[in-house]
XYZ file of C-alpha atoms in Angstrom:
237
model
C 88.813 -122.153 164.082
C 90.787 -122.523 161.693
C 92.568 -118.932 163.039
C 92.295 -120.018 166.396
C 94.899 -122.759 165.279
C 96.844 -120.353 163.740
C 97.436 -118.435 166.487
C 97.835 -122.196 168.641
C 100.362 -123.261 167.103
C 102.962 -119.318 166.611
C 101.916 -118.909 170.700
C 103.983 -122.583 170.543
C 106.697 -121.368 168.596
C 107.008 -118.393 170.614
C 107.389 -121.265 174.091
C 109.636 -123.826 172.151
C 111.881 -120.242 171.483
C 111.742 -118.669 174.820
C 112.721 -122.913 176.369
C 115.542 -122.645 174.828
C 116.328 -119.883 176.281
C 116.383 -120.673 179.108
C 119.036 -123.681 178.893
C 121.647 -121.531 177.404
C 121.448 -118.034 178.924
C 123.421 -117.768 181.938
C 123.885 -114.515 184.690
C 126.361 -113.436 183.218
C 128.028 -109.629 185.385
C 125.240 -107.749 186.537
C 126.649 -105.877 188.816
C 125.768 -102.562 187.229
C 128.040 -101.411 184.227
C 126.345 -99.859 181.561
C 127.331 -99.845 177.350
C 127.026 -96.428 175.929
C 126.403 -95.251 172.694
C 129.389 -95.280 170.555
C 130.018 -91.547 168.573
C 130.724 -92.477 165.244
C 133.137 -91.262 162.263
C 134.134 -91.278 158.712
C 136.397 -94.406 158.517
C 135.594 -97.314 161.296
C 135.204 -99.875 160.226
C 134.469 -103.890 161.604
C 135.429 -107.019 160.058
C 133.604 -110.349 160.572
C 134.457 -113.630 159.719
C 130.689 -115.401 158.140
C 129.737 -118.784 159.219
C 126.864 -120.774 158.091
C 124.878 -123.985 157.993
C 126.031 -127.410 159.591
C 128.509 -129.714 157.797
C 129.225 -128.172 153.995
C 129.307 -124.496 155.788
C 129.019 -121.530 153.753
C 131.923 -119.415 154.781
C 132.395 -115.401 153.625
C 133.840 -112.262 155.020
C 131.732 -109.241 156.078
C 133.115 -105.967 156.422
C 131.157 -102.849 158.130
C 132.292 -99.267 157.355
C 130.573 -95.706 158.139
C 131.056 -93.882 154.676
C 128.668 -90.708 155.655
C 127.524 -89.019 158.867
C 125.573 -86.541 159.084
C 121.461 -84.984 159.844
C 120.059 -87.651 157.585
C 121.421 -90.084 159.693
C 124.678 -92.644 159.543
C 125.720 -94.469 156.936
C 127.036 -97.873 156.713
C 128.089 -100.249 153.894
C 127.917 -103.390 154.404
C 130.129 -105.947 151.618
C 130.730 -109.866 151.974
C 133.202 -111.831 149.877
C 133.537 -115.478 150.248
C 133.542 -118.822 147.334
C 129.279 -118.126 147.228
C 128.244 -115.478 147.978
C 129.612 -111.292 147.518
C 127.158 -108.419 146.917
C 126.867 -105.124 149.088
C 124.333 -103.230 151.001
C 123.994 -100.146 152.765
C 122.056 -99.684 155.585
C 121.214 -96.202 157.866
C 120.930 -94.888 161.479
C 118.992 -92.256 162.894
C 121.432 -93.068 166.146
C 123.376 -95.894 167.056
C 121.253 -97.849 167.327
C 118.249 -97.153 165.667
C 117.779 -98.837 163.041
C 115.590 -96.575 159.713
C 117.467 -99.215 156.545
C 118.374 -102.216 157.407
C 118.914 -105.906 157.324
C 116.685 -108.348 159.973
C 117.620 -112.028 159.479
C 119.879 -111.686 156.173
C 121.596 -109.929 153.109
C 117.660 -108.516 153.046
C 117.519 -104.805 152.856
C 114.297 -103.088 155.090
C 112.796 -99.232 154.915
C 111.668 -98.917 158.041
C 108.430 -97.255 159.371
C 109.631 -95.896 163.105
C 113.228 -97.659 163.277
C 114.239 -100.091 164.768
C 115.937 -100.418 167.849
C 119.076 -102.972 167.413
C 120.124 -101.403 170.639
C 118.766 -99.128 173.082
C 121.035 -97.012 174.970
C 123.030 -97.493 177.528
C 122.607 -100.781 177.578
C 121.743 -102.288 180.636
C 121.687 -105.815 182.530
C 117.698 -107.015 182.964
C 116.678 -104.401 180.021
C 113.884 -105.367 177.188
C 111.751 -103.545 174.315
C 109.544 -105.565 172.812
C 108.214 -103.995 168.952
C 106.114 -104.140 166.596
C 107.944 -102.546 163.327
C 105.574 -101.900 159.308
C 109.111 -102.232 156.718
C 109.591 -102.140 153.387
C 111.151 -106.097 151.812
C 113.403 -103.969 149.029
C 114.571 -107.749 148.426
C 110.563 -109.393 148.042
C 109.189 -106.298 146.926
C 106.227 -106.246 149.137
C 105.761 -104.695 153.314
C 105.014 -106.633 156.590
C 104.598 -105.660 160.506
C 107.475 -107.739 162.240
C 107.859 -108.565 165.993
C 111.542 -107.426 168.263
C 111.866 -108.111 171.656
C 114.836 -107.812 173.134
C 116.765 -108.800 176.675
C 119.833 -107.456 177.792
C 121.810 -109.959 179.689
C 125.391 -109.863 181.273
C 128.596 -107.909 180.922
C 130.743 -111.866 179.505
C 134.786 -112.123 177.906
C 134.721 -113.301 175.760
C 137.012 -114.381 172.665
C 136.704 -113.824 169.108
C 140.389 -113.946 166.491
C 140.014 -110.488 166.769
C 141.088 -110.315 170.560
C 138.936 -110.592 173.999
C 136.549 -107.956 175.319
C 134.212 -107.151 177.680
C 130.427 -107.532 175.819
C 126.982 -107.508 177.559
C 125.084 -110.223 176.226
C 122.265 -109.945 174.346
C 118.544 -112.129 173.372
C 117.101 -111.212 170.244
C 113.535 -112.911 169.742
C 112.284 -112.137 166.174
C 108.451 -113.230 164.256
C 108.871 -112.106 160.863
C 106.474 -111.063 157.906
C 106.796 -113.880 156.082
C 103.747 -115.924 156.038
C 102.434 -117.338 152.796
C 99.124 -120.615 152.143
C 101.208 -123.138 153.387
C 103.813 -121.851 156.015
C 103.607 -119.310 159.588
C 106.412 -117.420 159.693
C 109.719 -117.013 159.826
C 111.648 -117.420 164.706
C 114.233 -116.082 164.703
C 116.614 -116.802 167.329
C 120.135 -114.195 167.876
C 122.242 -113.792 171.011
C 124.846 -110.661 170.465
C 127.939 -110.081 172.613
C 128.176 -106.195 171.922
C 131.541 -104.125 173.468
C 131.551 -100.890 174.230
C 135.836 -101.075 173.641
C 134.904 -102.247 170.260
C 131.660 -100.093 169.377
C 129.724 -102.873 167.672
C 129.017 -106.548 168.625
C 132.701 -108.537 168.622
C 129.942 -111.962 168.048
C 126.213 -113.054 166.744
C 125.247 -116.362 167.409
C 121.938 -116.489 164.387
C 119.535 -119.209 164.378
C 115.719 -119.385 163.041
C 113.111 -121.967 161.761
C 109.364 -122.517 160.909
C 107.228 -124.476 159.961
C 104.446 -125.408 157.101
C 101.415 -125.338 157.368
C 99.434 -129.362 158.006
C 102.898 -130.779 158.577
C 101.784 -130.527 162.554
C 98.561 -132.509 162.330
C 101.818 -135.130 160.640
C 103.733 -134.964 163.417
C 106.881 -132.398 160.923
C 109.417 -131.349 162.477
C 110.312 -127.445 162.077
C 112.393 -126.618 159.054
C 115.931 -124.449 160.328
C 116.039 -121.227 157.913
C 119.510 -120.521 159.231
C 122.119 -121.619 160.956
C 124.873 -118.172 161.276
C 127.322 -117.358 163.780
C 129.735 -113.723 162.728
C 133.130 -113.306 165.124
C 135.226 -109.802 164.560
C 138.483 -110.902 162.646
C 138.949 -106.935 163.040
C 138.749 -104.004 163.708
C 139.199 -100.049 163.414
C 138.111 -96.692 165.205
């Protein structure tokens, strides 16, 4: 009975996320253009302005720089600096779009048993993919399995501090592996705009939430775990 209730609660959370998609998404340009995979070279760099939270948001600058390209993959150093946050981590791509090591939600570093398809190139409107991936989270020192579902939308003109770009929109729904005896897993609902002219995303909107076990019987609502905006401020190709 308890197992059935847990599954039902997770399904309710997933349906709520999908319902949000229906109200937020617009078709955009679905005329048939595709976004090809970028070619990475050492020295390519993208800098973003980050904001997390509502009334008194956490702010920072985040830079992604390609530091090595070789047989073992594409190495990207990610640095973030702000009044209340700073640090460095490394991402490793097996190839453009395929992540062997990197973050899913925050600034954690995860190593994936099978590369995560962050982008399935060429990106085309209407494309979807769904992955269940085993991983090791170096921050929590725990193994787990995540679920990541992606739906590619249409093309839009996106204004950022770095300029205005033609970008293809992606909706990403994730179920993380952080369930505990007192809470259900975190459910993530992201929108990402990828611009071929930049070879990277130019804007990301990230929201995530979880529910405490037992609270649903008392009418408790979801607890917000993330409300983040990333916008491109500069890039070097």
